[in-house]
Coordinates of C-alpha atoms and ligand atoms in Angstrom, one line a residue:
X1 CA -22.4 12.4 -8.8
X2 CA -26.0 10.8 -8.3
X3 CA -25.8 7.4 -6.0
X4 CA -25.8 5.6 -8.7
X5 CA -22.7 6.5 -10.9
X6 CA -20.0 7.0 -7.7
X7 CA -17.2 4.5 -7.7
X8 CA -17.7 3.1 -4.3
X9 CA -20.1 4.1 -0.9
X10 CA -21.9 2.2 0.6
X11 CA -24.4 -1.1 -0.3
X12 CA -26.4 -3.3 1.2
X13 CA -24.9 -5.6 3.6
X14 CA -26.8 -9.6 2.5
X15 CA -26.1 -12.4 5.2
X16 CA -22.6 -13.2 5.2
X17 CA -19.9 -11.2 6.8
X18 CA -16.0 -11.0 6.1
X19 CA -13.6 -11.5 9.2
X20 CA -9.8 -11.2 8.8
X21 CA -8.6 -14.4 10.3
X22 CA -4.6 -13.6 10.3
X23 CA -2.1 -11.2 9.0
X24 CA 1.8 -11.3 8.5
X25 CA 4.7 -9.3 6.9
X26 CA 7.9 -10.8 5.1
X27 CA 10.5 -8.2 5.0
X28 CA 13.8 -8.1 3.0
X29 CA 17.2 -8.9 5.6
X30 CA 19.1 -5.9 4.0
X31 CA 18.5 -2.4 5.8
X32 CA 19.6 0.6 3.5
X33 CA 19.7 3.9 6.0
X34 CA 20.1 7.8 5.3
X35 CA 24.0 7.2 6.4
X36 CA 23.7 4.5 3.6
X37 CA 21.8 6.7 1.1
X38 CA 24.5 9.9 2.2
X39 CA 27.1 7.8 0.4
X40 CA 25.1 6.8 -2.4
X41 CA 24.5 10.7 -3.6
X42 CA 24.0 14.3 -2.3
X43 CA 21.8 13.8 0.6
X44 CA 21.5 13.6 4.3
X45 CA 20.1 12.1 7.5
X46 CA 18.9 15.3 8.4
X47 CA 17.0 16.1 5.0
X48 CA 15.4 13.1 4.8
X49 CA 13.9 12.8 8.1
X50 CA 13.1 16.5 8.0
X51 CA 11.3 16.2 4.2
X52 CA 9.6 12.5 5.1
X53 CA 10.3 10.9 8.2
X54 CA 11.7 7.7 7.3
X55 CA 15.4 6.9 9.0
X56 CA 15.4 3.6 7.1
X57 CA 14.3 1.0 4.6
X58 CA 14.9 -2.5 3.5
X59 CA 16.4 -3.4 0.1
X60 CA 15.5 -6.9 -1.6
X61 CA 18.4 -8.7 -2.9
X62 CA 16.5 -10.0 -6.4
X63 CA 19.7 -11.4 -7.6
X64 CA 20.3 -13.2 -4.1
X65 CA 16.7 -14.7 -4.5
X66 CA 14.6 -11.9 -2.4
X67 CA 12.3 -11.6 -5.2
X68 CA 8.7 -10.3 -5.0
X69 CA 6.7 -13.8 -5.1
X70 CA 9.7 -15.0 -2.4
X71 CA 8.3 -12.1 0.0
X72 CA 4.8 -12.5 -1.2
X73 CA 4.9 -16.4 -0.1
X74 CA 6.9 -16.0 3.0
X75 CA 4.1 -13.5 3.9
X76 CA 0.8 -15.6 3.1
X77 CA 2.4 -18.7 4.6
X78 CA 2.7 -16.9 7.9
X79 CA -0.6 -15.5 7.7
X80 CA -2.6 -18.7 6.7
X81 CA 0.0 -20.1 10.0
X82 CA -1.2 -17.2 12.0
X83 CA -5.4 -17.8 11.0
X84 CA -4.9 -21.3 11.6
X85 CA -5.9 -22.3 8.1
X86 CA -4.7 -25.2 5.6
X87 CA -3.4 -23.4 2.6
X88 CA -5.3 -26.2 0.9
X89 CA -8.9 -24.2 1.8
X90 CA -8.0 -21.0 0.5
X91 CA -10.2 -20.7 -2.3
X92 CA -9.1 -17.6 -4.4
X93 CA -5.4 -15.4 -4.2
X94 CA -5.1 -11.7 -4.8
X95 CA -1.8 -10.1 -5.1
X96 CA -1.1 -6.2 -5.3
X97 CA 1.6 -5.6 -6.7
X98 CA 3.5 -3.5 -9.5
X99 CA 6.9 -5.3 -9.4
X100 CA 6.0 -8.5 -11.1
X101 CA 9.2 -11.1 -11.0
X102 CA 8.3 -10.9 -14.8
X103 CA 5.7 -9.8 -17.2
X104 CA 3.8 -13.3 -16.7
X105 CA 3.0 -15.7 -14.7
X106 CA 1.7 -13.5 -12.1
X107 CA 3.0 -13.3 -8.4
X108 CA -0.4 -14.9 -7.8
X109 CA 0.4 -17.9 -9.6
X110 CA 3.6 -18.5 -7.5
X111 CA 2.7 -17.9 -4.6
X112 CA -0.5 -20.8 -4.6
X113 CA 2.6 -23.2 -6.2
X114 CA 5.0 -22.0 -3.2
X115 CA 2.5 -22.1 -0.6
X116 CA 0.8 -25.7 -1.4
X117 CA -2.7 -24.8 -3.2
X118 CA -4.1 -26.7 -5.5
X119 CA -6.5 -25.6 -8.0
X120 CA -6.8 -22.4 -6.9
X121 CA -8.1 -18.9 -8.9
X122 CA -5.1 -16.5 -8.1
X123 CA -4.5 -13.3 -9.9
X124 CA -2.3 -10.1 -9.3
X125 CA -4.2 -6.2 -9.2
X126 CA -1.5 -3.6 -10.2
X127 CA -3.2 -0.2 -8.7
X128 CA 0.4 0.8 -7.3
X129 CA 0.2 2.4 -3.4
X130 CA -3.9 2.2 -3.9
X131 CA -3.2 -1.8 -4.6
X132 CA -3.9 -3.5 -1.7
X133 CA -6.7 -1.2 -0.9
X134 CA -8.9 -2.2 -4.0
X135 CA -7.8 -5.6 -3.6
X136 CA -9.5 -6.1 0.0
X137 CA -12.5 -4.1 -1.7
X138 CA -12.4 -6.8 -4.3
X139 CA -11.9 -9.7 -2.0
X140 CA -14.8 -8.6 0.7
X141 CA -17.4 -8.0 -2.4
X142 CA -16.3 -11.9 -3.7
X143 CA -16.6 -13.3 -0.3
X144 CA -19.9 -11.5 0.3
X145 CA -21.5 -13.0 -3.3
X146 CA -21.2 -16.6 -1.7
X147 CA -19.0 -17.6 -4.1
X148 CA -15.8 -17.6 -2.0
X149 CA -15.2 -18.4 1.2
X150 CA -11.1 -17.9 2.4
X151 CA -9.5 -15.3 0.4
X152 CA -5.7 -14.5 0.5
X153 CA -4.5 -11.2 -0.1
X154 CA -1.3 -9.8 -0.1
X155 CA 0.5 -6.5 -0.5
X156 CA 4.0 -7.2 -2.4
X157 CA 6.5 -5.0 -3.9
X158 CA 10.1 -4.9 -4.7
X159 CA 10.2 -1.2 -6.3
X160 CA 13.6 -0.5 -5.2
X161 CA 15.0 -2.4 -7.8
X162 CA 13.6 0.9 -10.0
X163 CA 15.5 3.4 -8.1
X164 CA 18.4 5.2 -9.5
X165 CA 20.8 5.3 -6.7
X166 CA 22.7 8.8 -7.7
X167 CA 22.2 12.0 -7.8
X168 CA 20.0 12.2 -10.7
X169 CA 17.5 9.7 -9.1
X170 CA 17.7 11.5 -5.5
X171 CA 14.1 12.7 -5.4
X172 CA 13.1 8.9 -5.4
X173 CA 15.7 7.3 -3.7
X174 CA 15.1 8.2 -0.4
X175 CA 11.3 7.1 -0.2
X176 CA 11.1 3.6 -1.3
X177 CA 11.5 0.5 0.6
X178 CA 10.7 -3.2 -0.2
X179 CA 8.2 -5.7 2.0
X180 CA 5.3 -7.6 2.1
X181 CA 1.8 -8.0 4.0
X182 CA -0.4 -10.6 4.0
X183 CA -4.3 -11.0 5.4
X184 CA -6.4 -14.2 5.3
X185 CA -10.4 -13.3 4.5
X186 CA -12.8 -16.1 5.8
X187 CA -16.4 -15.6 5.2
X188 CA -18.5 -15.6 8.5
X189 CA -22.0 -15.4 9.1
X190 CA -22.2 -12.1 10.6
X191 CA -23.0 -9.6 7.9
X192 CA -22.1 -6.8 9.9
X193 CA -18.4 -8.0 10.0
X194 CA -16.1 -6.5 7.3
X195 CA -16.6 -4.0 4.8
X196 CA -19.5 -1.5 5.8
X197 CA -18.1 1.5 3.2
X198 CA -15.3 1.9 0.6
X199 CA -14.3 4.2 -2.3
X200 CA -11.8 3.5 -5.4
X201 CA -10.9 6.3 -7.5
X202 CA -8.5 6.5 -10.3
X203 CA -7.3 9.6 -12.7
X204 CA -4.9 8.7 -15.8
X205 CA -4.5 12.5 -16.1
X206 CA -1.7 12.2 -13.4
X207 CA 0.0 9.7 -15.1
X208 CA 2.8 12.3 -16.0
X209 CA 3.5 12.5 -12.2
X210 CA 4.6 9.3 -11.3
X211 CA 5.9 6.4 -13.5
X212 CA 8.3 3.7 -14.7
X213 CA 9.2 4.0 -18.4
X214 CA 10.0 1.2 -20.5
X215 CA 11.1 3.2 -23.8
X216 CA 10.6 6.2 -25.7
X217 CA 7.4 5.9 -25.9
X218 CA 6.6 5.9 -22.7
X219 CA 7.6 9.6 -21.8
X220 CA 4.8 11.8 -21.5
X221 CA 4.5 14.8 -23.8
X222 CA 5.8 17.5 -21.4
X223 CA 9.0 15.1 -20.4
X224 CA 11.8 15.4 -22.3
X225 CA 13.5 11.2 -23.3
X226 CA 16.2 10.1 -21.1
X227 CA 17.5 7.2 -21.6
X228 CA 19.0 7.2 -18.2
X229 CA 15.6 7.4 -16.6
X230 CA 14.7 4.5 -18.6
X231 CA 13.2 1.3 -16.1
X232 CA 13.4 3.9 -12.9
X233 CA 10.7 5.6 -10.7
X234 CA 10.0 9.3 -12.3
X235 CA 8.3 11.0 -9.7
X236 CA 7.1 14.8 -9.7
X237 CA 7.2 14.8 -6.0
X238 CA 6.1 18.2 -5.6
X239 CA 2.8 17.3 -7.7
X240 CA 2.0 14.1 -5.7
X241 CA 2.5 15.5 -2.3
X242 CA -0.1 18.2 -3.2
X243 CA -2.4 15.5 -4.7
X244 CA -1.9 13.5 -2.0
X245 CA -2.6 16.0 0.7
X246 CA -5.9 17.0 -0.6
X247 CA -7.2 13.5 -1.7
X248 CA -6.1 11.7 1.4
X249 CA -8.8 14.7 3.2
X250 CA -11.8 14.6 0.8
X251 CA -11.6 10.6 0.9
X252 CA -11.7 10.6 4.5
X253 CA -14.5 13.1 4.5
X254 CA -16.0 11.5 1.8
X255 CA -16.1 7.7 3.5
X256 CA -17.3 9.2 6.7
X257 CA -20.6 10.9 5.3
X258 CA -21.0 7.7 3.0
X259 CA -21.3 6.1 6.4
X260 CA -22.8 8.5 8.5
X261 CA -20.1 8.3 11.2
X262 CA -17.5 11.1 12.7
X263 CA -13.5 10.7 12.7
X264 CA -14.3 10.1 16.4
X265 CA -16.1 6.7 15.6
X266 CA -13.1 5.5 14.0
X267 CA -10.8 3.2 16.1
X268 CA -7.8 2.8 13.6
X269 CA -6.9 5.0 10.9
X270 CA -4.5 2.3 8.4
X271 CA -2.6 4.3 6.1
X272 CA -0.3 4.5 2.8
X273 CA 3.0 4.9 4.1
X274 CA 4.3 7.6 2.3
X275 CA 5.5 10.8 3.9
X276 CA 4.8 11.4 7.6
X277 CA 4.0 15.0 6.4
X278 CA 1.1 13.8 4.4
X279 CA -0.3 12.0 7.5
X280 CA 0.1 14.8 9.5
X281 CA -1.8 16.9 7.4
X282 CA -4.8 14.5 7.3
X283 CA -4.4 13.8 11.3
X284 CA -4.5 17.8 11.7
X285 CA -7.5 18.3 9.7
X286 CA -9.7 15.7 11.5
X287 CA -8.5 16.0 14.9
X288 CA -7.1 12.1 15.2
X289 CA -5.1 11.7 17.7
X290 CA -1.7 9.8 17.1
X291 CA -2.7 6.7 19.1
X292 CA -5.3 6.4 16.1
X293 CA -2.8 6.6 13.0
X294 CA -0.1 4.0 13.3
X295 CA 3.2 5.9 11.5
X296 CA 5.9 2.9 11.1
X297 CA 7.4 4.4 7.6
X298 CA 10.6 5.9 9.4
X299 CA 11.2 2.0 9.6
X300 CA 10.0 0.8 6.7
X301 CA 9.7 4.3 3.8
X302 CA 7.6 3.6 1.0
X303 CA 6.9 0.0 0.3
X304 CA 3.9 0.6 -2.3
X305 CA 0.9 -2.2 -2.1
X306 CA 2.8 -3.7 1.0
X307 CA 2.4 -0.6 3.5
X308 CA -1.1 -0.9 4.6
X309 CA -1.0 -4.7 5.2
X310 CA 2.5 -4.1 7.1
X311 CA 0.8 -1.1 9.3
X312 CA -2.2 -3.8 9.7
X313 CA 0.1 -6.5 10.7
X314 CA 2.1 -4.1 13.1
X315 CA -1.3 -3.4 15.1
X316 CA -2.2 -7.0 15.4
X317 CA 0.9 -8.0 16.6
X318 CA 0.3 -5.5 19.0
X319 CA -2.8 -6.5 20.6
X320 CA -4.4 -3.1 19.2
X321 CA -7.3 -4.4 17.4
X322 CA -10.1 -5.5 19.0
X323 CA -13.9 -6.6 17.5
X324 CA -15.7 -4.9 16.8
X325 CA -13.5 -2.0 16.5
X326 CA -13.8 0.5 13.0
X327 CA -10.6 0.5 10.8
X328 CA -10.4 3.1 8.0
X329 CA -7.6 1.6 5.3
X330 CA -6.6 5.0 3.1
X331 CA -3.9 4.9 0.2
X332 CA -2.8 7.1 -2.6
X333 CA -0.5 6.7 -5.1
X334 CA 0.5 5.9 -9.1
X335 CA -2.1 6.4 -11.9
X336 CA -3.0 8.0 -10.0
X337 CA -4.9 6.3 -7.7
X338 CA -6.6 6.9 -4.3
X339 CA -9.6 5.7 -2.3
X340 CA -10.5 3.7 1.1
X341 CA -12.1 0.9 2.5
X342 CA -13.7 1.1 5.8
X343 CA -14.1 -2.4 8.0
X344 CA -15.8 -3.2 11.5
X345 CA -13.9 -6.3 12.7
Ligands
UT7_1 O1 3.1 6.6 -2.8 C1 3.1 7.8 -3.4 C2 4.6 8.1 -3.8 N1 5.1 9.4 -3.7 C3 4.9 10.4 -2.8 O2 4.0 10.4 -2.0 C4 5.8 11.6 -2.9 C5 5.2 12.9 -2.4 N2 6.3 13.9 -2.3 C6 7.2 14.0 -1.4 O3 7.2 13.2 -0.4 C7 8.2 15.1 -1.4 O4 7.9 15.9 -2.5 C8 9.7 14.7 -1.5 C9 10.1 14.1 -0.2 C10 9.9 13.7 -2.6 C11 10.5 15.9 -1.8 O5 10.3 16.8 -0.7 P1 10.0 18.3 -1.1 O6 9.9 19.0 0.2 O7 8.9 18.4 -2.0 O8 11.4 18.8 -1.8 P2 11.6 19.5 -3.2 O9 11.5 18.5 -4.3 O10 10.7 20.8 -3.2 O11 13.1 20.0 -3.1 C12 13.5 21.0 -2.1 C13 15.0 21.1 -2.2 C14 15.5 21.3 -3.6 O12 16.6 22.2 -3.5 P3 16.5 23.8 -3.7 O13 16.0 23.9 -5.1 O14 15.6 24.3 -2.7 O15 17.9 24.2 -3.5 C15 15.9 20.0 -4.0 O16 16.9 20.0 -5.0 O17 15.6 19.9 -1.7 C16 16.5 19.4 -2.8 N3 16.4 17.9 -2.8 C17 17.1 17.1 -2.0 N4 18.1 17.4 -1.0 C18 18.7 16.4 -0.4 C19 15.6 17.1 -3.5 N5 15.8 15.8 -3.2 C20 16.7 15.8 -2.2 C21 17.4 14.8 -1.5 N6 18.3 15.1 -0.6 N7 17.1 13.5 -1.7

């Protein structure tokens, strides 16, 4: 691909930076564990932590009022609380999400009602896992025009209400988790804050591999209609591991020549939260030691768009980030989609 045509790299930098003024998650109060899951369908502790790593999840209670806007608000109010900022100066609201409460209005929408804005542009970005990745790619190249200057984004997703809990919907079952992460972008006038590289990349081709249908129509060609798979995850999980594996190592490789650096000059390595095997592949192949690659999903599985924010959020809350420090954000996942975003902070 000539410079020109690629979906990401690199760009000129202009006078205004991005700084992430405050994070937060907002989890769901009801834990689902592999004991839990072991009396759900044919399974076991041992499998599941074997095959992926994760020893629990949490399970939103939609009908209880744990829907994905509730998460996505109780998130960005503790963020904004967190940065120190008036929800009344956040200018523009992103959301990444693919469990919408319903088809319209957008997650966006309720939240900037929930949380106090006024006035506000808010919109939701469904690129599944990859969500919250384009979104802070989206929100650092809005803030950097000079047209916006404190961004909320958030990472929301209540997927578990897809999930067939028997034996039929096993392959699924175990992975997903509900959650959300919030961060607050405030424009600052250090250009060399924020975004210095990213990539987005999407392939409909792999559609087949992972998807919700609504009806018949929906099914691709090679899958045969079910109408008990009907509003549930379909996941090929041999064909996304493999996908994942090998995209999750050329993005890496292709963000660090983009930028010139080595794995070595990275600080943090923020992931998708998917299987720990995955991770482990990508931590083997560039040498990044485990201090580098926060790994929280035997707490939390799969939560989609929410995972990187949460990992974020985790590493904050930890005193682990530091400025000027390089964080490499990497996600995978329906579309399919995959890609990075590399910050200094
Ligand atoms: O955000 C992106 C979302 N998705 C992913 O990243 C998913 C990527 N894929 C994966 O993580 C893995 O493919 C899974 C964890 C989903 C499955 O692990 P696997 O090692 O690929 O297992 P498999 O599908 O090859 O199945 C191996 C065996 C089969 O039994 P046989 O044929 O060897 O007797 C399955 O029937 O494990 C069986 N199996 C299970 N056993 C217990 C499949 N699901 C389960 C289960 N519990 N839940």
């Amino acid at each position: 691909m000539t410079d020109q045509s690629r979906a990401g790299s690199s760009g000129s930098l202009g006078s205004i930076g991005v700084e992430i003024a405050g994070t937060a998650m907002h989890l769901p109060s009801t834990k689902l564990t592999n004991h839990d899951l072991e009396q759900m369908m044919d399974t076991s502790d041992e499998w599941i932590i074997k095959r992926t790593g994760i020893h629990t999840r949490r399970r939103a209670d939609i009908a209880g009022g744990e829907t994905t806007s509730v998460l996505a608000s109780e998130a960005m109010r503790k963020a904004l609380e967190n940065a120190k900022i008036d929800p009344k100066d956040l200018d523009l609201l992103l959301v990444a999400t693919m469990t919408c409460d319903s088809p319209t209005p957008s997650i966006g929408c309720i939240v900037a009602r929930e949380i106090g804005c006024r006035d506000i542009g808010a919109m939701d970005i469904n690129a599944a896992c990859s969500g919250f990745l384009y979104t802070i790619c989206m929100a650092d190249a809005m803030i950097r025009s000079g047209q916006y200057k404190t961004v909320g984004v958030i990472g929301a997703d209540t997927v578990t209400r897809h999930i067939d809990y028997s034996n039929f919907g096993r392959g699924a079952a175990i992975l997903f988790g509900d959650g959300a992460g919030a961060m607050v972008l405030r424009a600052t006038d250090d250009p060399s804050i924020g975004m210095i590289s990213h990539e987005m990349h999407a392939d409909g081709h792999g559609a087949k591999h992972l998807f919700i249908p609504s009806c018949e129509i929906d099914f691709p060609e090679e899958a045969e209609f079910d109408e008990r798979k009907l509003d549930k995850v379909q996941m090929n999980g041999q064909a996304v591991f493999k996908f994942a594996v090998t995209k999750f190592q050329e993005v890496i490789q292709e963000t660090l020549t983009d930028s010139g650096l080595t794995a070595d000059d990275i600080d943090h390595f923020v992931c998708h939260q998917a299987n720990s095997r995955i991770l482990d592949s990508a931590r083997e192949r560039f040498g990044i030691p485990e201090e580098k690659l926060l790994v929280n999903i035997q707490k939390y599985g799969n939560t989609v768009g929410a995972s990187i924010p949460i990992v974020f959020d985790e590493l904050m809350s930890e005193g682990k980030l530091k400025k000027g420090q390089k964080v490499m954000f990497l996600a995978f996942g329906a579309g399919l989609t995959w890609g990075s975003s590399l910050w200094q902070l």
